[in-house]
mmCIF file with all atom_site columns, C-alpha atoms and ligand atoms in Angstrom:
data_model
loop_
_atom_site.group_PDB
_atom_site.id
_atom_site.type_symbol
_atom_site.label_atom_id
_atom_site.label_alt_id
_atom_site.label_comp_id
_atom_site.label_asym_id
_atom_site.label_entity_id
_atom_site.label_seq_id
_atom_site.pdbx_PDB_ins_code
_atom_site.Cartn_x
_atom_site.Cartn_y
_atom_site.Cartn_z
_atom_site.occupancy
_atom_site.B_iso_or_equiv
_atom_site.pdbx_formal_charge
_atom_site.auth_seq_id
_atom_site.auth_comp_id
_atom_site.auth_asym_id
_atom_site.auth_atom_id
_atom_site.pdbx_PDB_model_num
ATOM   1   C  CA  . MET B 1 1   ? 121.104 -5.279 -1.623  1.00 0.00 ? 1   MET B CA  1
ATOM   2   C  CA  . SER B 1 2   ? 119.851 -4.495 -5.149  1.00 0.00 ? 2   SER B CA  1
ATOM   3   C  CA  . SER B 1 3   ? 120.389 -1.019 -6.560  1.00 0.00 ? 3   SER B CA  1
ATOM   4   C  CA  . GLY B 1 4   ? 116.609 -0.538 -6.493  1.00 0.00 ? 4   GLY B CA  1
ATOM   5   C  CA  . GLN B 1 5   ? 116.521 -1.258 -2.767  1.00 0.00 ? 5   GLN B CA  1
ATOM   6   C  CA  . ALA B 1 6   ? 119.434 1.102  -2.165  1.00 0.00 ? 6   ALA B CA  1
ATOM   7   C  CA  . GLN B 1 7   ? 117.641 3.785  -4.156  1.00 0.00 ? 7   GLN B CA  1
ATOM   8   C  CA  . ASN B 1 8   ? 114.451 3.237  -2.135  1.00 0.00 ? 8   ASN B CA  1
ATOM   9   C  CA  . GLN B 1 9   ? 116.381 3.508  1.110   1.00 0.00 ? 9   GLN B CA  1
ATOM   10  C  CA  . GLU B 1 10  ? 117.848 6.778  -0.117  1.00 0.00 ? 10  GLU B CA  1
ATOM   11  C  CA  . TYR B 1 11  ? 114.363 8.146  -0.893  1.00 0.00 ? 11  TYR B CA  1
ATOM   12  C  CA  . CYS B 1 12  ? 113.189 6.950  2.509   1.00 0.00 ? 12  CYS B CA  1
ATOM   13  C  CA  . SER B 1 13  ? 115.842 8.930  4.369   1.00 0.00 ? 13  SER B CA  1
ATOM   14  C  CA  . PHE B 1 14  ? 115.211 11.872 2.065   1.00 0.00 ? 14  PHE B CA  1
ATOM   15  C  CA  . LEU B 1 15  ? 111.465 11.813 2.937   1.00 0.00 ? 15  LEU B CA  1
ATOM   16  C  CA  . HIS B 1 16  ? 112.493 11.732 6.574   1.00 0.00 ? 16  HIS B CA  1
ATOM   17  C  CA  . SER B 1 17  ? 114.217 15.091 6.024   1.00 0.00 ? 17  SER B CA  1
ATOM   18  C  CA  . VAL B 1 18  ? 111.095 16.655 4.488   1.00 0.00 ? 18  VAL B CA  1
ATOM   19  C  CA  . SER B 1 19  ? 109.612 18.866 7.219   1.00 0.00 ? 19  SER B CA  1
ATOM   20  C  CA  . LEU B 1 20  ? 106.032 17.860 6.383   1.00 0.00 ? 20  LEU B CA  1
ATOM   21  C  CA  . LEU B 1 21  ? 106.756 14.133 6.780   1.00 0.00 ? 21  LEU B CA  1
ATOM   22  C  CA  . LYS B 1 22  ? 109.373 14.078 9.532   1.00 0.00 ? 22  LYS B CA  1
ATOM   23  C  CA  . ASP B 1 23  ? 106.954 12.743 12.160  1.00 0.00 ? 23  ASP B CA  1
ATOM   24  C  CA  . LEU B 1 24  ? 105.680 9.827  10.081  1.00 0.00 ? 24  LEU B CA  1
ATOM   25  C  CA  . PRO B 1 25  ? 106.905 6.406  11.199  1.00 0.00 ? 25  PRO B CA  1
ATOM   26  C  CA  . GLU B 1 26  ? 109.564 4.628  9.149   1.00 0.00 ? 26  GLU B CA  1
ATOM   27  C  CA  . GLU B 1 27  ? 107.183 1.953  7.847   1.00 0.00 ? 27  GLU B CA  1
ATOM   28  C  CA  . LYS B 1 28  ? 104.768 4.602  6.599   1.00 0.00 ? 28  LYS B CA  1
ATOM   29  C  CA  . LEU B 1 29  ? 107.564 6.362  4.715   1.00 0.00 ? 29  LEU B CA  1
ATOM   30  C  CA  . ALA B 1 30  ? 108.680 3.033  3.263   1.00 0.00 ? 30  ALA B CA  1
ATOM   31  C  CA  . LYS B 1 31  ? 105.140 2.448  1.969   1.00 0.00 ? 31  LYS B CA  1
ATOM   32  C  CA  . ILE B 1 32  ? 105.070 5.887  0.371   1.00 0.00 ? 32  ILE B CA  1
ATOM   33  C  CA  . VAL B 1 33  ? 108.431 5.192  -1.280  1.00 0.00 ? 33  VAL B CA  1
ATOM   34  C  CA  . ASP B 1 34  ? 107.042 1.929  -2.719  1.00 0.00 ? 34  ASP B CA  1
ATOM   35  C  CA  . CYS B 1 35  ? 104.271 3.934  -4.413  1.00 0.00 ? 35  CYS B CA  1
ATOM   36  C  CA  . LEU B 1 36  ? 106.452 6.803  -5.658  1.00 0.00 ? 36  LEU B CA  1
ATOM   37  C  CA  . GLU B 1 37  ? 107.301 7.717  -9.185  1.00 0.00 ? 37  GLU B CA  1
ATOM   38  C  CA  . VAL B 1 38  ? 110.254 9.949  -9.993  1.00 0.00 ? 38  VAL B CA  1
ATOM   39  C  CA  . ASP B 1 39  ? 109.815 12.521 -12.748 1.00 0.00 ? 39  ASP B CA  1
ATOM   40  C  CA  . TYR B 1 40  ? 112.627 14.452 -14.416 1.00 0.00 ? 40  TYR B CA  1
ATOM   41  C  CA  . TYR B 1 41  ? 112.305 17.943 -15.880 1.00 0.00 ? 41  TYR B CA  1
ATOM   42  C  CA  . ASP B 1 42  ? 114.444 20.396 -17.784 1.00 0.00 ? 42  ASP B CA  1
ATOM   43  C  CA  . LYS B 1 43  ? 114.520 24.147 -17.248 1.00 0.00 ? 43  LYS B CA  1
ATOM   44  C  CA  . GLY B 1 44  ? 111.283 25.690 -18.511 1.00 0.00 ? 44  GLY B CA  1
ATOM   45  C  CA  . ASP B 1 45  ? 109.232 22.480 -18.399 1.00 0.00 ? 45  ASP B CA  1
ATOM   46  C  CA  . TYR B 1 46  ? 105.726 22.866 -16.980 1.00 0.00 ? 46  TYR B CA  1
ATOM   47  C  CA  . ILE B 1 47  ? 105.236 20.395 -14.130 1.00 0.00 ? 47  ILE B CA  1
ATOM   48  C  CA  . ILE B 1 48  ? 101.756 21.741 -13.380 1.00 0.00 ? 48  ILE B CA  1
ATOM   49  C  CA  . ARG B 1 49  ? 99.531  23.964 -15.494 1.00 0.00 ? 49  ARG B CA  1
ATOM   50  C  CA  . GLU B 1 50  ? 96.999  26.292 -13.944 1.00 0.00 ? 50  GLU B CA  1
ATOM   51  C  CA  . GLY B 1 51  ? 93.426  25.225 -14.772 1.00 0.00 ? 51  GLY B CA  1
ATOM   52  C  CA  . GLU B 1 52  ? 94.220  21.600 -15.526 1.00 0.00 ? 52  GLU B CA  1
ATOM   53  C  CA  . GLU B 1 53  ? 92.904  18.699 -13.517 1.00 0.00 ? 53  GLU B CA  1
ATOM   54  C  CA  . GLY B 1 54  ? 95.405  17.193 -11.152 1.00 0.00 ? 54  GLY B CA  1
ATOM   55  C  CA  . ASN B 1 55  ? 95.649  13.988 -9.169  1.00 0.00 ? 55  ASN B CA  1
ATOM   56  C  CA  . THR B 1 56  ? 99.220  14.111 -7.923  1.00 0.00 ? 56  THR B CA  1
ATOM   57  C  CA  . PHE B 1 57  ? 101.321 15.593 -5.140  1.00 0.00 ? 57  PHE B CA  1
ATOM   58  C  CA  . PHE B 1 58  ? 105.008 16.451 -5.673  1.00 0.00 ? 58  PHE B CA  1
ATOM   59  C  CA  . ILE B 1 59  ? 108.093 16.634 -3.475  1.00 0.00 ? 59  ILE B CA  1
ATOM   60  C  CA  . ILE B 1 60  ? 111.221 18.241 -4.939  1.00 0.00 ? 60  ILE B CA  1
ATOM   61  C  CA  . ALA B 1 61  ? 114.215 15.894 -4.662  1.00 0.00 ? 61  ALA B CA  1
ATOM   62  C  CA  . LYS B 1 62  ? 116.614 17.936 -6.830  1.00 0.00 ? 62  LYS B CA  1
ATOM   63  C  CA  . GLY B 1 63  ? 116.610 21.386 -8.422  1.00 0.00 ? 63  GLY B CA  1
ATOM   64  C  CA  . LYS B 1 64  ? 114.206 24.306 -8.159  1.00 0.00 ? 64  LYS B CA  1
ATOM   65  C  CA  . VAL B 1 65  ? 110.765 25.229 -9.414  1.00 0.00 ? 65  VAL B CA  1
ATOM   66  C  CA  . CYS B 1 66  ? 108.974 28.515 -9.887  1.00 0.00 ? 66  CYS B CA  1
ATOM   67  C  CA  . VAL B 1 67  ? 105.308 29.105 -8.967  1.00 0.00 ? 67  VAL B CA  1
ATOM   68  C  CA  . THR B 1 68  ? 103.439 31.491 -11.288 1.00 0.00 ? 68  THR B CA  1
ATOM   69  C  CA  . GLN B 1 69  ? 99.840  32.560 -11.546 1.00 0.00 ? 69  GLN B CA  1
ATOM   70  C  CA  . THR B 1 70  ? 97.719  34.415 -14.079 1.00 0.00 ? 70  THR B CA  1
ATOM   71  C  CA  . LEU B 1 71  ? 96.098  37.609 -12.863 1.00 0.00 ? 71  LEU B CA  1
ATOM   72  C  CA  . GLU B 1 72  ? 93.078  39.005 -14.660 1.00 0.00 ? 72  GLU B CA  1
ATOM   73  C  CA  . GLY B 1 73  ? 93.976  41.724 -17.101 1.00 0.00 ? 73  GLY B CA  1
ATOM   74  C  CA  . THR B 1 74  ? 97.568  40.585 -17.573 1.00 0.00 ? 74  THR B CA  1
ATOM   75  C  CA  . GLN B 1 75  ? 98.908  38.154 -20.163 1.00 0.00 ? 75  GLN B CA  1
ATOM   76  C  CA  . GLU B 1 76  ? 102.130 37.203 -18.429 1.00 0.00 ? 76  GLU B CA  1
ATOM   77  C  CA  . PRO B 1 77  ? 101.670 34.967 -15.390 1.00 0.00 ? 77  PRO B CA  1
ATOM   78  C  CA  . GLN B 1 78  ? 103.113 36.570 -12.289 1.00 0.00 ? 78  GLN B CA  1
ATOM   79  C  CA  . GLU B 1 79  ? 105.948 34.907 -10.397 1.00 0.00 ? 79  GLU B CA  1
ATOM   80  C  CA  . ILE B 1 80  ? 104.820 34.120 -6.866  1.00 0.00 ? 80  ILE B CA  1
ATOM   81  C  CA  . LYS B 1 81  ? 107.686 32.169 -5.323  1.00 0.00 ? 81  LYS B CA  1
ATOM   82  C  CA  . THR B 1 82  ? 110.491 29.686 -5.852  1.00 0.00 ? 82  THR B CA  1
ATOM   83  C  CA  . LEU B 1 83  ? 110.607 26.259 -4.198  1.00 0.00 ? 83  LEU B CA  1
ATOM   84  C  CA  . GLY B 1 84  ? 113.638 24.012 -3.710  1.00 0.00 ? 84  GLY B CA  1
ATOM   85  C  CA  . VAL B 1 85  ? 114.731 20.608 -2.429  1.00 0.00 ? 85  VAL B CA  1
ATOM   86  C  CA  . GLY B 1 86  ? 112.454 19.289 0.333   1.00 0.00 ? 86  GLY B CA  1
ATOM   87  C  CA  . ASP B 1 87  ? 109.603 21.629 -0.630  1.00 0.00 ? 87  ASP B CA  1
ATOM   88  C  CA  . TYR B 1 88  ? 106.348 20.200 -1.974  1.00 0.00 ? 88  TYR B CA  1
ATOM   89  C  CA  . PHE B 1 89  ? 103.405 21.327 -4.074  1.00 0.00 ? 89  PHE B CA  1
ATOM   90  C  CA  . GLY B 1 90  ? 100.206 20.155 -5.727  1.00 0.00 ? 90  GLY B CA  1
ATOM   91  C  CA  . GLU B 1 91  ? 98.341  19.486 -2.460  1.00 0.00 ? 91  GLU B CA  1
ATOM   92  C  CA  . LYS B 1 92  ? 95.728  22.174 -3.146  1.00 0.00 ? 92  LYS B CA  1
ATOM   93  C  CA  . ALA B 1 93  ? 93.966  20.470 -6.074  1.00 0.00 ? 93  ALA B CA  1
ATOM   94  C  CA  . LEU B 1 94  ? 93.839  17.239 -4.060  1.00 0.00 ? 94  LEU B CA  1
ATOM   95  C  CA  . ILE B 1 95  ? 92.563  18.813 -0.855  1.00 0.00 ? 95  ILE B CA  1
ATOM   96  C  CA  . SER B 1 96  ? 90.144  21.350 -2.361  1.00 0.00 ? 96  SER B CA  1
ATOM   97  C  CA  . GLU B 1 97  ? 88.961  18.941 -5.091  1.00 0.00 ? 97  GLU B CA  1
ATOM   98  C  CA  . ASP B 1 98  ? 89.655  21.718 -7.570  1.00 0.00 ? 98  ASP B CA  1
ATOM   99  C  CA  . VAL B 1 99  ? 91.713  22.295 -10.728 1.00 0.00 ? 99  VAL B CA  1
ATOM   100 C  CA  . ARG B 1 100 ? 95.364  23.346 -10.428 1.00 0.00 ? 100 ARG B CA  1
ATOM   101 C  CA  . SER B 1 101 ? 95.498  26.880 -9.076  1.00 0.00 ? 101 SER B CA  1
ATOM   102 C  CA  . ALA B 1 102 ? 98.986  27.908 -10.273 1.00 0.00 ? 102 ALA B CA  1
ATOM   103 C  CA  . ASN B 1 103 ? 101.713 26.953 -12.752 1.00 0.00 ? 103 ASN B CA  1
ATOM   104 C  CA  . ILE B 1 104 ? 104.778 25.086 -11.547 1.00 0.00 ? 104 ILE B CA  1
ATOM   105 C  CA  . ILE B 1 105 ? 107.773 25.424 -13.870 1.00 0.00 ? 105 ILE B CA  1
ATOM   106 C  CA  . ALA B 1 106 ? 111.200 23.796 -13.547 1.00 0.00 ? 106 ALA B CA  1
ATOM   107 C  CA  . GLU B 1 107 ? 113.907 26.427 -12.971 1.00 0.00 ? 107 GLU B CA  1
ATOM   108 C  CA  . GLU B 1 108 ? 116.892 24.141 -13.545 1.00 0.00 ? 108 GLU B CA  1
ATOM   109 C  CA  . ASP B 1 109 ? 117.812 21.269 -15.825 1.00 0.00 ? 109 ASP B CA  1
ATOM   110 C  CA  . ASP B 1 110 ? 117.541 17.838 -14.216 1.00 0.00 ? 110 ASP B CA  1
ATOM   111 C  CA  . THR B 1 111 ? 114.975 18.947 -11.661 1.00 0.00 ? 111 THR B CA  1
ATOM   112 C  CA  . GLN B 1 112 ? 113.617 15.804 -10.005 1.00 0.00 ? 112 GLN B CA  1
ATOM   113 C  CA  . CYS B 1 113 ? 110.278 15.396 -8.277  1.00 0.00 ? 113 CYS B CA  1
ATOM   114 C  CA  . LEU B 1 114 ? 108.891 12.490 -6.294  1.00 0.00 ? 114 LEU B CA  1
ATOM   115 C  CA  . VAL B 1 115 ? 105.314 12.079 -7.468  1.00 0.00 ? 115 VAL B CA  1
ATOM   116 C  CA  . VAL B 1 116 ? 102.623 10.746 -5.129  1.00 0.00 ? 116 VAL B CA  1
ATOM   117 C  CA  . ASP B 1 117 ? 99.228  9.776  -6.568  1.00 0.00 ? 117 ASP B CA  1
ATOM   118 C  CA  . ARG B 1 118 ? 95.910  10.711 -4.946  1.00 0.00 ? 118 ARG B CA  1
ATOM   119 C  CA  . ASP B 1 119 ? 95.379  7.336  -3.247  1.00 0.00 ? 119 ASP B CA  1
ATOM   120 C  CA  . THR B 1 120 ? 98.830  7.349  -1.687  1.00 0.00 ? 120 THR B CA  1
ATOM   121 C  CA  . PHE B 1 121 ? 98.421  11.014 -0.711  1.00 0.00 ? 121 PHE B CA  1
ATOM   122 C  CA  . ASN B 1 122 ? 95.108  10.223 0.999   1.00 0.00 ? 122 ASN B CA  1
ATOM   123 C  CA  . GLN B 1 123 ? 96.684  7.316  2.843   1.00 0.00 ? 123 GLN B CA  1
ATOM   124 C  CA  . MET B 1 124 ? 99.606  9.538  3.822   1.00 0.00 ? 124 MET B CA  1
ATOM   125 C  CA  . VAL B 1 125 ? 97.545  12.404 5.257   1.00 0.00 ? 125 VAL B CA  1
ATOM   126 C  CA  . GLY B 1 126 ? 94.303  10.561 5.976   1.00 0.00 ? 126 GLY B CA  1
ATOM   127 C  CA  . THR B 1 127 ? 95.695  8.624  8.900   1.00 0.00 ? 127 THR B CA  1
ATOM   128 C  CA  . TYR B 1 128 ? 97.511  11.627 10.393  1.00 0.00 ? 128 TYR B CA  1
ATOM   129 C  CA  . GLN B 1 129 ? 95.136  14.200 11.784  1.00 0.00 ? 129 GLN B CA  1
ATOM   130 C  CA  . GLU B 1 130 ? 97.908  16.727 12.405  1.00 0.00 ? 130 GLU B CA  1
ATOM   131 C  CA  . LEU B 1 131 ? 99.231  16.486 8.870   1.00 0.00 ? 131 LEU B CA  1
ATOM   132 C  CA  . GLN B 1 132 ? 95.737  16.832 7.478   1.00 0.00 ? 132 GLN B CA  1
ATOM   133 C  CA  . SER B 1 133 ? 94.819  19.900 9.528   1.00 0.00 ? 133 SER B CA  1
ATOM   134 C  CA  . TYR B 1 134 ? 98.216  21.482 8.819   1.00 0.00 ? 134 TYR B CA  1
ATOM   135 C  CA  . LEU B 1 135 ? 97.706  21.108 5.065   1.00 0.00 ? 135 LEU B CA  1
ATOM   136 C  CA  . ARG B 1 136 ? 94.080  22.233 5.223   1.00 0.00 ? 136 ARG B CA  1
ATOM   137 C  CA  . LYS B 1 137 ? 95.088  25.407 7.042   1.00 0.00 ? 137 LYS B CA  1
ATOM   138 C  CA  . TYR B 1 138 ? 97.887  26.016 4.567   1.00 0.00 ? 138 TYR B CA  1
ATOM   139 C  CA  . VAL B 1 139 ? 95.563  25.520 1.587   1.00 0.00 ? 139 VAL B CA  1
ATOM   140 C  CA  . TYR B 1 140 ? 93.094  27.944 3.148   1.00 0.00 ? 140 TYR B CA  1
ATOM   141 C  CA  . GLN B 1 141 ? 95.911  30.504 3.494   1.00 0.00 ? 141 GLN B CA  1
ATOM   142 C  CA  . LEU B 1 142 ? 96.813  30.002 -0.170  1.00 0.00 ? 142 LEU B CA  1
ATOM   143 C  CA  . ALA B 1 143 ? 93.234  30.754 -1.211  1.00 0.00 ? 143 ALA B CA  1
ATOM   144 C  CA  . LEU B 1 144 ? 93.364  33.949 0.867   1.00 0.00 ? 144 LEU B CA  1
ATOM   145 C  CA  . SER B 1 145 ? 96.659  35.076 -0.649  1.00 0.00 ? 145 SER B CA  1
ATOM   146 C  CA  . ASP B 1 146 ? 95.311  34.276 -4.149  1.00 0.00 ? 146 ASP B CA  1
ATOM   147 C  CA  . HIS B 1 147 ? 92.340  36.485 -3.382  1.00 0.00 ? 147 HIS B CA  1
ATOM   148 C  CA  . ASP B 1 148 ? 94.560  39.307 -2.074  1.00 0.00 ? 148 ASP B CA  1
ATOM   149 C  CA  . ARG B 1 149 ? 96.726  39.108 -5.194  1.00 0.00 ? 149 ARG B CA  1
ATOM   150 C  CA  . ARG B 1 150 ? 93.690  39.291 -7.457  1.00 0.00 ? 150 ARG B CA  1
ATOM   151 C  CA  . THR B 1 151 ? 92.179  42.246 -5.675  1.00 0.00 ? 151 THR B CA  1
ATOM   152 C  CA  . ALA B 1 152 ? 95.428  44.170 -5.130  1.00 0.00 ? 152 ALA B CA  1
HETATM 153 C  C1  . LIG K 2 .   ? 99.865  30.298 -3.928  1.00 0.00 ? 1   LIG K C1  1
HETATM 154 N  N1  . LIG K 2 .   ? 98.615  30.117 -4.471  1.00 0.00 ? 1   LIG K N1  1
HETATM 155 C  C2  . LIG K 2 .   ? 98.232  28.919 -5.046  1.00 0.00 ? 1   LIG K C2  1
HETATM 156 C  C3  . LIG K 2 .   ? 102.350 27.731 -3.845  1.00 0.00 ? 1   LIG K C3  1
HETATM 157 C  C4  . LIG K 2 .   ? 103.287 24.630 -1.941  1.00 0.00 ? 1   LIG K C4  1
HETATM 158 C  C5  . LIG K 2 .   ? 102.778 23.902 -0.844  1.00 0.00 ? 1   LIG K C5  1
HETATM 159 C  C6  . LIG K 2 .   ? 102.130 24.544 0.177   1.00 0.00 ? 1   LIG K C6  1
HETATM 160 C  C7  . LIG K 2 .   ? 102.505 26.654 -0.924  1.00 0.00 ? 1   LIG K C7  1
HETATM 161 CL CL1 . LIG K 2 .   ? 101.509 23.627 1.547   1.00 0.00 ? 1   LIG K CL1 1
HETATM 162 P  P1  . LIG K 2 .   ? 97.728  23.020 -6.877  1.00 0.00 ? 1   LIG K P1  1
HETATM 163 C  C8  . LIG K 2 .   ? 99.520  24.527 -8.008  1.00 0.00 ? 1   LIG K C8  1
HETATM 164 C  C9  . LIG K 2 .   ? 100.296 24.555 -6.696  1.00 0.00 ? 1   LIG K C9  1
HETATM 165 C  C10 . LIG K 2 .   ? 99.312  24.551 -5.520  1.00 0.00 ? 1   LIG K C10 1
HETATM 166 C  C11 . LIG K 2 .   ? 100.300 24.825 -4.380  1.00 0.00 ? 1   LIG K C11 1
HETATM 167 C  C12 . LIG K 2 .   ? 101.356 25.710 -5.052  1.00 0.00 ? 1   LIG K C12 1
HETATM 168 O  O1  . LIG K 2 .   ? 101.053 25.732 -6.443  1.00 0.00 ? 1   LIG K O1  1
HETATM 169 N  N2  . LIG K 2 .   ? 101.339 27.089 -4.525  1.00 0.00 ? 1   LIG K N2  1
HETATM 170 C  C13 . LIG K 2 .   ? 100.327 27.981 -4.612  1.00 0.00 ? 1   LIG K C13 1
HETATM 171 C  C14 . LIG K 2 .   ? 100.756 29.174 -4.001  1.00 0.00 ? 1   LIG K C14 1
HETATM 172 O  O2  . LIG K 2 .   ? 100.149 31.407 -3.416  1.00 0.00 ? 1   LIG K O2  1
HETATM 173 N  N3  . LIG K 2 .   ? 99.075  27.853 -5.142  1.00 0.00 ? 1   LIG K N3  1
HETATM 174 N  N4  . LIG K 2 .   ? 96.989  28.835 -5.523  1.00 0.00 ? 1   LIG K N4  1
HETATM 175 N  N5  . LIG K 2 .   ? 102.022 28.992 -3.523  1.00 0.00 ? 1   LIG K N5  1
HETATM 176 S  S1  . LIG K 2 .   ? 103.797 26.931 -3.357  1.00 0.00 ? 1   LIG K S1  1
HETATM 177 C  C15 . LIG K 2 .   ? 103.174 26.001 -1.966  1.00 0.00 ? 1   LIG K C15 1
HETATM 178 C  C16 . LIG K 2 .   ? 101.994 25.915 0.145   1.00 0.00 ? 1   LIG K C16 1
HETATM 179 O  O3  . LIG K 2 .   ? 100.901 23.613 -3.977  1.00 0.00 ? 1   LIG K O3  1
HETATM 180 O  O4  . LIG K 2 .   ? 98.590  23.303 -5.525  1.00 0.00 ? 1   LIG K O4  1
HETATM 181 O  O5  . LIG K 2 .   ? 97.372  21.567 -6.889  1.00 0.00 ? 1   LIG K O5  1
HETATM 182 O  O6  . LIG K 2 .   ? 98.761  23.302 -8.070  1.00 0.00 ? 1   LIG K O6  1
HETATM 183 O  O7  . LIG K 2 .   ? 96.619  24.013 -6.997  1.00 0.00 ? 1   LIG K O7  1
#
């Protein structure tokens, strides 16, 4: 087996451990892995910037990221939450056809994300009704909590 194949197999079993994807069949995960890119970040790097256009979905393979958001009347973005290995982000811009709604910043050096483009994301969720409705509900909840934060 080539080292590339071994690496792909490793990503495949990793994706299997991601709660969102655990019910997808092996061949589907293998297809996603074939379309993946891996991006590397150092502490403080912006992975996503609020307000920018976005066409990618991310799964954290190593390290931690921080989610921050600008509130009207404050200069400093507010820290909302921290995400770690197996967590994912960036689905909202894809699902709501909107700009990025928060900043995502690497919290550790050598943070690694698996990056899924829009086409692959659509193939991934499009054929799985449960996955799609789960994400849609989640994205709706995010919009509500954004609203609550802004009007607090
Ligand atoms: C939040 N408000 C907003 C998170 C990750 C995945 C799920 C929560 Cl299913 P995007 C910015 C990304 C956004 C979300 C992520 O930040 N995010 C949030 C919030 O309270 N976004 N607006 N919490 S972590 C998270 C649920 O993925 O997607 O493409 O870029 O807008």
